Coordinates of N, CA and C and ligand atoms in Angstrom, one line a residue:
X1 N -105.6 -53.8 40.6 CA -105.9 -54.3 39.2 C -107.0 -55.3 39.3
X2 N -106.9 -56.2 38.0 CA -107.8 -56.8 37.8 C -107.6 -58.1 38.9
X3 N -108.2 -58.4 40.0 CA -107.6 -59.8 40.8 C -105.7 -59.8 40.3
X4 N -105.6 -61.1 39.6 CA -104.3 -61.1 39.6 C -104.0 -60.8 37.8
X5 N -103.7 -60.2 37.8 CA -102.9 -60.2 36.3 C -101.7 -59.2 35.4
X6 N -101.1 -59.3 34.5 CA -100.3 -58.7 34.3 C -100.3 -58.1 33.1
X7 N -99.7 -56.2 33.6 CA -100.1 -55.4 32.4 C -98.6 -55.2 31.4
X8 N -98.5 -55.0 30.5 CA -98.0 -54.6 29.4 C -98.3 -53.4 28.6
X9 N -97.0 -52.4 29.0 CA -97.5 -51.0 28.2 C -96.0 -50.9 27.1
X10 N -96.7 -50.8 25.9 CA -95.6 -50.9 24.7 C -95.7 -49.2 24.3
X11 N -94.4 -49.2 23.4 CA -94.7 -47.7 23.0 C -93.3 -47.7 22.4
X12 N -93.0 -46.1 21.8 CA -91.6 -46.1 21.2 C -91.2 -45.0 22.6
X13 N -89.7 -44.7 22.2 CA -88.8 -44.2 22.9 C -89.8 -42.6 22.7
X14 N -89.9 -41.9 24.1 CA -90.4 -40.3 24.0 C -92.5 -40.4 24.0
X15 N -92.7 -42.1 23.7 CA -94.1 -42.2 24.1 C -94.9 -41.6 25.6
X16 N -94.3 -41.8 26.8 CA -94.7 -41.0 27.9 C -95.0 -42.6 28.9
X17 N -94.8 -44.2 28.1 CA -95.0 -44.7 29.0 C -94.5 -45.4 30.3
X18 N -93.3 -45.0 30.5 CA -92.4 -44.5 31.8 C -93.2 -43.9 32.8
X19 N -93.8 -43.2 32.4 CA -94.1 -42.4 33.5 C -95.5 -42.9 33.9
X20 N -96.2 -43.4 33.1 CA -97.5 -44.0 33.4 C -97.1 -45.2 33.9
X21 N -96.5 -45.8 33.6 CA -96.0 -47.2 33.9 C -96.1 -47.5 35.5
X22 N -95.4 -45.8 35.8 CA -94.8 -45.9 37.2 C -96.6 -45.7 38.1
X23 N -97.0 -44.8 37.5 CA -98.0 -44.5 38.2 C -98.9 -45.3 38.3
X24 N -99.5 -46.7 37.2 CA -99.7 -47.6 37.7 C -99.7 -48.1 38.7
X25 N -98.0 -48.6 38.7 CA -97.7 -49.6 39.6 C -98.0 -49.1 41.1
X26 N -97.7 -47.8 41.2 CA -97.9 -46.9 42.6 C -99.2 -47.5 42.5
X27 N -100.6 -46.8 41.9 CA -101.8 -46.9 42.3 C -102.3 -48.5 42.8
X28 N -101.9 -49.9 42.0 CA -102.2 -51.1 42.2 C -101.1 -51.9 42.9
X29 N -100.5 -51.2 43.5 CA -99.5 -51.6 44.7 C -98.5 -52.7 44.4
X30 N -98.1 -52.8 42.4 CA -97.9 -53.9 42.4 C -96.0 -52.9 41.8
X31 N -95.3 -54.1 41.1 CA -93.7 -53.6 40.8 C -94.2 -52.6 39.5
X32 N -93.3 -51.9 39.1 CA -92.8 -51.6 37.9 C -91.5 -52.2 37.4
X33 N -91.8 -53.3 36.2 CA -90.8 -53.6 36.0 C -90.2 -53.6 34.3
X34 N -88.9 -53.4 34.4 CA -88.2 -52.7 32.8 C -87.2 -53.3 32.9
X35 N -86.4 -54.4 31.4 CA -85.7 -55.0 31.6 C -84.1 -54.1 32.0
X36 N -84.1 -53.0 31.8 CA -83.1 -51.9 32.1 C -82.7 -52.2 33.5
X37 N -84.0 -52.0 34.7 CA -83.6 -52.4 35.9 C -83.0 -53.4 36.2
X38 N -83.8 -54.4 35.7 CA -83.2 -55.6 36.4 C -82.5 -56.3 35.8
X39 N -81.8 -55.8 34.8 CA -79.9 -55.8 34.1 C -79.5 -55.7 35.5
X40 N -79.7 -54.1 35.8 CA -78.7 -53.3 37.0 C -78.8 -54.0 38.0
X41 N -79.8 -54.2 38.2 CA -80.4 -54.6 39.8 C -79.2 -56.4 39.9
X42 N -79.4 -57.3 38.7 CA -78.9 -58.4 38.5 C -77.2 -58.3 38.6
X43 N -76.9 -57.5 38.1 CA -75.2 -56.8 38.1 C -74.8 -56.5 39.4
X44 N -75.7 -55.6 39.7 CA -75.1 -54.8 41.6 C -75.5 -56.0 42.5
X45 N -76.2 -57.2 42.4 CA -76.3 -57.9 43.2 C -75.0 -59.4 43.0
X46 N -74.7 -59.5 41.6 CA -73.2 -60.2 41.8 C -73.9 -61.2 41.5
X47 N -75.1 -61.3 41.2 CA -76.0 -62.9 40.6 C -75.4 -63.5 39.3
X48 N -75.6 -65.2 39.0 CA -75.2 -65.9 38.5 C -75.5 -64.6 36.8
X49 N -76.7 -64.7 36.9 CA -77.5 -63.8 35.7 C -76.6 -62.6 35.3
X50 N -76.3 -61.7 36.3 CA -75.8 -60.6 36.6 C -74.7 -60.7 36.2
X51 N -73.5 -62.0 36.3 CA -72.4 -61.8 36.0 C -72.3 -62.1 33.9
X52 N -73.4 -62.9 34.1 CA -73.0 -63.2 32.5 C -73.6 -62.1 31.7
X53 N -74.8 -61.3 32.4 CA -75.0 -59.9 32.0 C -73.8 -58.6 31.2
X54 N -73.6 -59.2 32.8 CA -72.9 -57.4 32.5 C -71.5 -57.2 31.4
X55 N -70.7 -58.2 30.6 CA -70.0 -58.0 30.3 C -70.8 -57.8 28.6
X56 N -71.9 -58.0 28.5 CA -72.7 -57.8 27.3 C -72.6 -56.3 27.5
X57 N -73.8 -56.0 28.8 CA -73.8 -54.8 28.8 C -73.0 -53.2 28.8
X58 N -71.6 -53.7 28.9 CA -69.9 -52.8 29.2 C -69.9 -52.7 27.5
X59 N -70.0 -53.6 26.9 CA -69.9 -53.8 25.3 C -71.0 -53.2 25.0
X60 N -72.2 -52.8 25.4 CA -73.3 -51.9 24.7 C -73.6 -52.9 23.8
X61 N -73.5 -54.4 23.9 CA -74.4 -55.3 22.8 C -75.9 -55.3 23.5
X62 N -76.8 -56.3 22.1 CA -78.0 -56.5 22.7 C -78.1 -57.9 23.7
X63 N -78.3 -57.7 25.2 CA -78.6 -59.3 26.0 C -79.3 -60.4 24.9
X64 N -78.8 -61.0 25.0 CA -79.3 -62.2 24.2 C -81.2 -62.7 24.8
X65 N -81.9 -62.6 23.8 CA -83.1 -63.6 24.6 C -83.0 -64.3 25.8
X66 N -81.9 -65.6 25.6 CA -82.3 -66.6 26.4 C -82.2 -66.0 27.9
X67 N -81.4 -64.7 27.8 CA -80.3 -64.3 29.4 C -81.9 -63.1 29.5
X68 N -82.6 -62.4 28.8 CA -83.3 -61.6 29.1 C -84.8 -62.7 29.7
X69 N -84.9 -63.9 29.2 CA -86.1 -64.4 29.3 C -85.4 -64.8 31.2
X70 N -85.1 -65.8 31.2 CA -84.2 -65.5 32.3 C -84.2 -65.4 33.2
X71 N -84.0 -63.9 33.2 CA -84.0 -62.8 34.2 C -85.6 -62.6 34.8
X72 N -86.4 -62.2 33.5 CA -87.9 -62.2 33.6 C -88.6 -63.4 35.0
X73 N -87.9 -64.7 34.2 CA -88.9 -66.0 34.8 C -88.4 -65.9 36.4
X74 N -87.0 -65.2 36.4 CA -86.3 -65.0 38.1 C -86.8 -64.3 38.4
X75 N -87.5 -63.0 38.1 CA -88.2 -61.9 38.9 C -89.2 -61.8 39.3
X76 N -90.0 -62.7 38.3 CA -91.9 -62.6 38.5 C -91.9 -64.0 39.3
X77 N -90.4 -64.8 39.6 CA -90.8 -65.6 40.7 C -91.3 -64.9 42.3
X78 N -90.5 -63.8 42.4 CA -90.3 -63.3 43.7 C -91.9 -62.9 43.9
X79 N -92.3 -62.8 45.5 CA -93.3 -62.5 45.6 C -94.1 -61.6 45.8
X80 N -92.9 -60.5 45.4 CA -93.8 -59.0 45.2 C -94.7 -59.1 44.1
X81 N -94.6 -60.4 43.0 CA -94.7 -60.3 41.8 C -96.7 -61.3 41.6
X82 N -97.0 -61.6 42.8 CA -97.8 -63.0 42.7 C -99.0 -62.0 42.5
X83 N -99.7 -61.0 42.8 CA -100.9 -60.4 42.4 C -100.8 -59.6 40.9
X84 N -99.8 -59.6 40.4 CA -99.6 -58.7 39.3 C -98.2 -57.5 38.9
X85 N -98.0 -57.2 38.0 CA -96.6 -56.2 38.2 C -96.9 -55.8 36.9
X86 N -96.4 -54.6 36.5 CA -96.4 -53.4 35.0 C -95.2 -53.6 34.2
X87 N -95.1 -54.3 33.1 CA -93.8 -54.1 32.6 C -93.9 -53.1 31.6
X88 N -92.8 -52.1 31.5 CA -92.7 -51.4 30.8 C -91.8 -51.6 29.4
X89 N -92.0 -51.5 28.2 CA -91.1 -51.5 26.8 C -90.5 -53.1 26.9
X90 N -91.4 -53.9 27.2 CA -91.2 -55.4 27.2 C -92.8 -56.2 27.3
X91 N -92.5 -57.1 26.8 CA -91.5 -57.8 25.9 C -91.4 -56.6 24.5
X92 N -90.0 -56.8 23.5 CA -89.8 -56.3 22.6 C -89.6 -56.6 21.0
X93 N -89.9 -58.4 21.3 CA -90.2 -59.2 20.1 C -90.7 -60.4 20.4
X94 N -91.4 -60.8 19.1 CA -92.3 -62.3 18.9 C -92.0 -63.5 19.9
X95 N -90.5 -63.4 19.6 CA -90.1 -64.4 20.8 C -90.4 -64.1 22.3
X96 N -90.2 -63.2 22.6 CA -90.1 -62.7 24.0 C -91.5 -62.8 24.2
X97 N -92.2 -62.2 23.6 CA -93.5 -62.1 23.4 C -93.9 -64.1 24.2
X98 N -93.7 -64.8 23.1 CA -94.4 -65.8 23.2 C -94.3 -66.7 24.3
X99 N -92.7 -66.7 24.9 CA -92.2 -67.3 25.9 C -92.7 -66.7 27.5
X100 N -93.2 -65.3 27.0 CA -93.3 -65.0 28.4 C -95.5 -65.0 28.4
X101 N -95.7 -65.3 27.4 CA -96.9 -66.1 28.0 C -96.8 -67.6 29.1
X102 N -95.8 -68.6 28.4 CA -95.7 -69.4 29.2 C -95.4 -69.2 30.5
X103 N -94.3 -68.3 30.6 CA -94.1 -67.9 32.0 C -95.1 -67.7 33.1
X104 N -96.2 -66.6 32.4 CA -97.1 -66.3 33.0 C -98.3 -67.1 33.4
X105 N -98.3 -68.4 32.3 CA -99.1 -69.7 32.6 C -98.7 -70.3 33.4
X106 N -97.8 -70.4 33.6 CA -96.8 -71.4 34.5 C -97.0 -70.9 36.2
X107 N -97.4 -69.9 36.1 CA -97.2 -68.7 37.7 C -99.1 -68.6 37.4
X108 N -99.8 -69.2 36.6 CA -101.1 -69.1 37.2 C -101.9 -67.8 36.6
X109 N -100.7 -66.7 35.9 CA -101.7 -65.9 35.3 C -102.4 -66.2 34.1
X110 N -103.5 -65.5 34.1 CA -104.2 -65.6 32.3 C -103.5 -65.0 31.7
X111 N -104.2 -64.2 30.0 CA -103.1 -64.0 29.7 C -103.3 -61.9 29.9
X112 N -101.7 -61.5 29.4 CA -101.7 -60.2 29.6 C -102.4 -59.3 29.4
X113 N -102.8 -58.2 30.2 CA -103.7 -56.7 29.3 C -102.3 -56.2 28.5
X114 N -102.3 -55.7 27.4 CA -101.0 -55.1 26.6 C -101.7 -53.7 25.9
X115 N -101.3 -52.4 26.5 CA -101.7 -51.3 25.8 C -100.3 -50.6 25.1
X116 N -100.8 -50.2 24.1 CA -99.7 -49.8 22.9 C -99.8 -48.0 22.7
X117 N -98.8 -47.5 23.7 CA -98.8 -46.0 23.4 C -98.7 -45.1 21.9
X118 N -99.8 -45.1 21.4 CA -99.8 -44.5 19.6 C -99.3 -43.2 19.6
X119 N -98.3 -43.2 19.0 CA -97.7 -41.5 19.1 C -97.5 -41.3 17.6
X120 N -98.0 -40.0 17.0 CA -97.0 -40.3 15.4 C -95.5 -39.2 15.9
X121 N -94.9 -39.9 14.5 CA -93.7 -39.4 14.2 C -93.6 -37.6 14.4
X122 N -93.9 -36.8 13.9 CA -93.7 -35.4 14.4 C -93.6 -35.4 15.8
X123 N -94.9 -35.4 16.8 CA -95.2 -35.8 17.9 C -93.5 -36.1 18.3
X124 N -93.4 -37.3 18.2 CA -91.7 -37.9 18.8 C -90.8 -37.2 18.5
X125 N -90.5 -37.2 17.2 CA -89.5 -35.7 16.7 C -89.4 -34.7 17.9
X126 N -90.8 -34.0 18.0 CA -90.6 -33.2 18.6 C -90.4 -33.0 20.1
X127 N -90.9 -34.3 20.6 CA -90.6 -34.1 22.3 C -88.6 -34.5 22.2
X128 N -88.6 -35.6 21.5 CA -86.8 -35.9 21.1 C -86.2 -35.1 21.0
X129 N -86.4 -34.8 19.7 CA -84.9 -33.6 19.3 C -85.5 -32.3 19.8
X130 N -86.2 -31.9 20.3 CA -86.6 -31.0 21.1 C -85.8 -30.9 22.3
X131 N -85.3 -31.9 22.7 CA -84.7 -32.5 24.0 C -83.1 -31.8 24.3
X132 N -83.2 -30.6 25.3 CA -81.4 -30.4 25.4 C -81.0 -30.3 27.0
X133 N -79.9 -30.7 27.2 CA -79.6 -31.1 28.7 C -78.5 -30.1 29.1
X134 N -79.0 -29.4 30.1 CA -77.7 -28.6 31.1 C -76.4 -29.5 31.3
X135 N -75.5 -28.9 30.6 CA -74.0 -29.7 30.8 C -73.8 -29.8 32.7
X136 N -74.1 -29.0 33.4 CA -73.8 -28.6 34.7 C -74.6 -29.4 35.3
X137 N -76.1 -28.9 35.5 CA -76.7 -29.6 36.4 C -77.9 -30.6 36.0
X138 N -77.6 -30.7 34.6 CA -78.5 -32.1 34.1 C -79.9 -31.9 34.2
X139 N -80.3 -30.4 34.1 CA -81.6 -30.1 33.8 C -82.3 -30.4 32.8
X140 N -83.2 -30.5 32.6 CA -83.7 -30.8 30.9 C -84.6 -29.7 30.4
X141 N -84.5 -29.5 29.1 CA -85.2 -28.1 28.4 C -86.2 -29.2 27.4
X142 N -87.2 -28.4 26.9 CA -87.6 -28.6 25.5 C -87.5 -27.5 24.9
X143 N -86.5 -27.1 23.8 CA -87.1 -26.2 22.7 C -88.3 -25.8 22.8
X144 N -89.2 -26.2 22.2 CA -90.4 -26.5 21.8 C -91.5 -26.5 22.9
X145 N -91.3 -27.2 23.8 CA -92.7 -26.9 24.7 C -92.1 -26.2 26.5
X146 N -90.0 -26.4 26.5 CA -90.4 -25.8 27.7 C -89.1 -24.9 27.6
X147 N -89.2 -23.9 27.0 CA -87.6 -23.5 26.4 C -86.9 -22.7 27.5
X148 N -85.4 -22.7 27.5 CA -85.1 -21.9 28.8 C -85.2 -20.4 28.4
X149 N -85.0 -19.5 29.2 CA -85.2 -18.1 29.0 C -84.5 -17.9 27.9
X150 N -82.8 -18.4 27.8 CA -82.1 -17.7 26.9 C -81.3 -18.9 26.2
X151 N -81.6 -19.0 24.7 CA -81.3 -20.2 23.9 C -80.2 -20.5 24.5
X152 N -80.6 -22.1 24.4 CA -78.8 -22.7 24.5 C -77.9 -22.3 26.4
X153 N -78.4 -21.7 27.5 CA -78.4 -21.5 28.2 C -79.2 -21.6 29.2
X154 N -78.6 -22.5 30.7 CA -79.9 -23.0 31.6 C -79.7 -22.1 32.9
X155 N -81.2 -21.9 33.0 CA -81.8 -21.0 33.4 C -81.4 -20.9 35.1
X156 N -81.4 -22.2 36.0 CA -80.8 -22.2 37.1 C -79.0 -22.0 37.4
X157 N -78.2 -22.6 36.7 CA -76.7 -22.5 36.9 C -76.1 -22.0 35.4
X158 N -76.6 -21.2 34.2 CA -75.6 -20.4 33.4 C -75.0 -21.5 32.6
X159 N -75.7 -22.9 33.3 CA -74.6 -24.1 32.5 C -75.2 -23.6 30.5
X160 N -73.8 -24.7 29.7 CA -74.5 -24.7 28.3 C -75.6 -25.6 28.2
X161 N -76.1 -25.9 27.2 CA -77.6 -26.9 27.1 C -77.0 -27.5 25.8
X162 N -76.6 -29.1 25.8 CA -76.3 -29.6 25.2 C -77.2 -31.1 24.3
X163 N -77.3 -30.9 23.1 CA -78.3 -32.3 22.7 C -77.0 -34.0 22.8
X164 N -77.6 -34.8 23.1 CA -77.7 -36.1 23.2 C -77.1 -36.3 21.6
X165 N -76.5 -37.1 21.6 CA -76.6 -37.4 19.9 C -77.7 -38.3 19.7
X166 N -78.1 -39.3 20.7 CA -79.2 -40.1 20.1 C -80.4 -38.8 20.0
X167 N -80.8 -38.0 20.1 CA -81.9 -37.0 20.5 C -81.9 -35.9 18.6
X168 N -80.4 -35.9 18.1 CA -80.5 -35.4 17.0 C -81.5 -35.9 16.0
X169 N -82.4 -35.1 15.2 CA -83.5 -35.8 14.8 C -83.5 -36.7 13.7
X170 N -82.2 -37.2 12.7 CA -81.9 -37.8 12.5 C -81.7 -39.1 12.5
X171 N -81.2 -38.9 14.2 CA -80.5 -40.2 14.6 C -82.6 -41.2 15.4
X172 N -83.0 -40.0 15.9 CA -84.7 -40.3 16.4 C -85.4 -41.1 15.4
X173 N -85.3 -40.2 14.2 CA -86.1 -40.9 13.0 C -85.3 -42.4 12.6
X174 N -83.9 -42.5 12.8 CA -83.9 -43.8 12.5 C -84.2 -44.8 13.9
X175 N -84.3 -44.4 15.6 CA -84.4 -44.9 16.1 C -86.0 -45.3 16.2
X176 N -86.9 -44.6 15.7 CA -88.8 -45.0 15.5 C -88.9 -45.9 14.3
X177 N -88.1 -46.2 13.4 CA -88.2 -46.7 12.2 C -87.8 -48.1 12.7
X178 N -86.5 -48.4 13.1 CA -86.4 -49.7 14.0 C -87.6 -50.1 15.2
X179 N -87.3 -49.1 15.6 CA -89.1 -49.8 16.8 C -90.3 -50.2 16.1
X180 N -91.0 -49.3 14.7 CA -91.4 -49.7 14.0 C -91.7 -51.4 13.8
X181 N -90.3 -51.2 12.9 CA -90.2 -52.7 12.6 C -90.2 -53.8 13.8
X182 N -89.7 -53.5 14.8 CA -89.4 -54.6 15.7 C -90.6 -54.9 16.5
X183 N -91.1 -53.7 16.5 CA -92.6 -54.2 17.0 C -93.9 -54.3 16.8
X184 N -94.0 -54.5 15.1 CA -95.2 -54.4 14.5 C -95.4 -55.8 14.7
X185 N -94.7 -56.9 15.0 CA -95.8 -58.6 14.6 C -96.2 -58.7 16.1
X186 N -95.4 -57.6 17.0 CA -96.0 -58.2 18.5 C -97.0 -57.3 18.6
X187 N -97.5 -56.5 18.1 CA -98.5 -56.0 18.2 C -99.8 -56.8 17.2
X188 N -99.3 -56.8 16.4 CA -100.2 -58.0 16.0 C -100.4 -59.2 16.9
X189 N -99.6 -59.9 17.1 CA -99.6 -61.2 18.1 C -100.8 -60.7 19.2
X190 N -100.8 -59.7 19.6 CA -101.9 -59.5 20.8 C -102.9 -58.9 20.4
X191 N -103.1 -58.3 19.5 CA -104.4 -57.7 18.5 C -105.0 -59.1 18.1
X192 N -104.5 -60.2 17.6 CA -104.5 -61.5 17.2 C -105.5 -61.8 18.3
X193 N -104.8 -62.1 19.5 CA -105.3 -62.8 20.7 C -106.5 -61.8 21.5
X194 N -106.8 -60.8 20.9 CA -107.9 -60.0 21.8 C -107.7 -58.7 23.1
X195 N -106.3 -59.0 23.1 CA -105.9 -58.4 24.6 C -105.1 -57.1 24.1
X196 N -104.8 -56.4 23.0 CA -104.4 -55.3 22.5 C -105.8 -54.1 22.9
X197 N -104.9 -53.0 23.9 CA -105.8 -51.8 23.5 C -104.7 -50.7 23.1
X198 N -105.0 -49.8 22.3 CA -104.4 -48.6 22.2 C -104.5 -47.4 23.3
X199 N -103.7 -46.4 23.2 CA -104.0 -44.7 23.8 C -103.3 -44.2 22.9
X200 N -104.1 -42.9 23.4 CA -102.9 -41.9 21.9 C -102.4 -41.2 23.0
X201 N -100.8 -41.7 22.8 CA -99.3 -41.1 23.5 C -99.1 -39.9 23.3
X202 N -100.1 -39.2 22.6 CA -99.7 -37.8 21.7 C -100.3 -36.9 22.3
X203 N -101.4 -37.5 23.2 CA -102.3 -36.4 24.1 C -101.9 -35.8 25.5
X204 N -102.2 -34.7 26.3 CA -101.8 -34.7 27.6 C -101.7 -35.8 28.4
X205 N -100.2 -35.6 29.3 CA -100.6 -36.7 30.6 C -101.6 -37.3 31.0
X206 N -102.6 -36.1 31.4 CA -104.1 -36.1 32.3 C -104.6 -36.9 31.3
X207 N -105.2 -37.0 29.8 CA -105.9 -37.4 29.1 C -105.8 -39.0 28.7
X208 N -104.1 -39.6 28.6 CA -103.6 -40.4 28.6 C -104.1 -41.4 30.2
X209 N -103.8 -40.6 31.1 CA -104.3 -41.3 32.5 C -105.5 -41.5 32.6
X210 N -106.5 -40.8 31.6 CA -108.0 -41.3 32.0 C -108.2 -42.5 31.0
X211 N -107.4 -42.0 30.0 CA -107.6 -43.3 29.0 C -107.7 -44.6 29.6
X212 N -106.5 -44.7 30.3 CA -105.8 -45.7 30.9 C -106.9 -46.4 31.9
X213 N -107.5 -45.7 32.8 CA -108.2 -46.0 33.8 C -109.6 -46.8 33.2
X214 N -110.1 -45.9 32.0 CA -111.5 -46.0 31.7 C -110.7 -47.9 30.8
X215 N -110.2 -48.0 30.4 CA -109.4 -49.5 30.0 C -109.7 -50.7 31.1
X216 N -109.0 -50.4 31.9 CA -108.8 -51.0 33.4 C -109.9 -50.6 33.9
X217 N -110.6 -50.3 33.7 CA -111.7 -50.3 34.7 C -112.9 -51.3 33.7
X218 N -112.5 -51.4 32.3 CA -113.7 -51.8 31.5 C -112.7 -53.6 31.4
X219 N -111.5 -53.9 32.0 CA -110.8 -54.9 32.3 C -111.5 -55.4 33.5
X220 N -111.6 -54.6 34.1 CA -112.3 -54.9 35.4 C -113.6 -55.9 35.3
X221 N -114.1 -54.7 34.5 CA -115.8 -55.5 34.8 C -116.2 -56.8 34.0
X222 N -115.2 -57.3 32.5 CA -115.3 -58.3 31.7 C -114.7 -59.4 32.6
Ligands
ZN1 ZN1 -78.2 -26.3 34.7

């Protein structure tokens, strides 16, 4: 990456930035990091953090800011973290947002690159509720772009192909509508500050990845 600094890739649920995230971090040798992991990672290790975590987490509530900031300022202490690291679907609000600039001041970074995966609504619909999973061996189908031979039937073990209830397109459309909302001022906040780029999440892998680079590489040379 750029010397030392830290990327931020936002997006909604079914954007594709999971997987870019990763490949990132693989190419600039630095973490990928999502507050998802380092819930888990904080839990299976029996940490002070970890314990007050996990009983939020058993309950399926949301971690409170203060326990998610936290966690953040404990991770990006460690020293895998001093040249740079990729966070994925974080921060997820104004607050998070704001506090983890200081963090990053405090550790000597400037401030974040933050790219925002643009997908519309059909697009997500469709890779989502598109989405059905082998009861047996947890294969995954798309209707739509990768269908098994024979509806509702997977193709390797005969298992059934069952949808998610979050994946029903009802339940999708209200889950983009809250992301929507929750992340429209932090996208401003960094459009504000200069450091907002877009990609369109809606395009191939490959096309998304050049996006990405030709960004980072124009990061580079400013
Ligand atoms: Zn199967």
């Amino acid at each position: 990456m750029v010397g030392k600094r830290a990327l931020i890739l936002l997006g909604p649920p079914g954007a594709g930035k999971g997987t870019q995230a990763k490949h990132l971090a693989q190419s600039f040798g630095v973490p990928h990091l999502s507050t998802g992991d380092m819930f888990r990672d904080a839990v299976s290790r029996g940490t002070e953090l970890g314990k007050a975590v996990q009983p939020i987490m058993e309950r399926g509530e949301l971690v409170p800011d203060d326990l998610v900031m936290k966690l953040v300022e404990e991770r990006l202490s460690r020293a895998d973290c001093a040249r740079g690291f990729v966070f994925d679907g974080f921060p997820r609000t104004l607050a998070q947002a704001s506090q983890l600039d200081r963090i990053l001041e405090s550790r000597g970074f400037g401030k974040p690159l933050v790219i925002d995966f643009a997908v519309s609504e059909p697009v997500l619909l469709r890779r989502l509720s598109g989405r059905w999973t082998c009861s047996v061996g947890g294969e995954i189908y798309n209707i739509y772009d990768a269908a098994p031979k024979q509806p509702g039937i997977c193709d390797f073990d005969g298992g059934k192909l069952v949808q998610r209830a979050d994946d029903r397109p009802e339940v999708v459309r209200e889950r983009l509508r809250a992301y929507e909302r929750q992340t429209k001022p932090l996208t401003d906040y960094y459009r504000r500050q200069g450091v907002l780029e877009i990609v369109d999440g809606g395009a191939q892998m490959a096309e998304v990845s050049r996006a990405l680079e030709e960004i980072l590489n124009g990061a580079r040379r400013s």
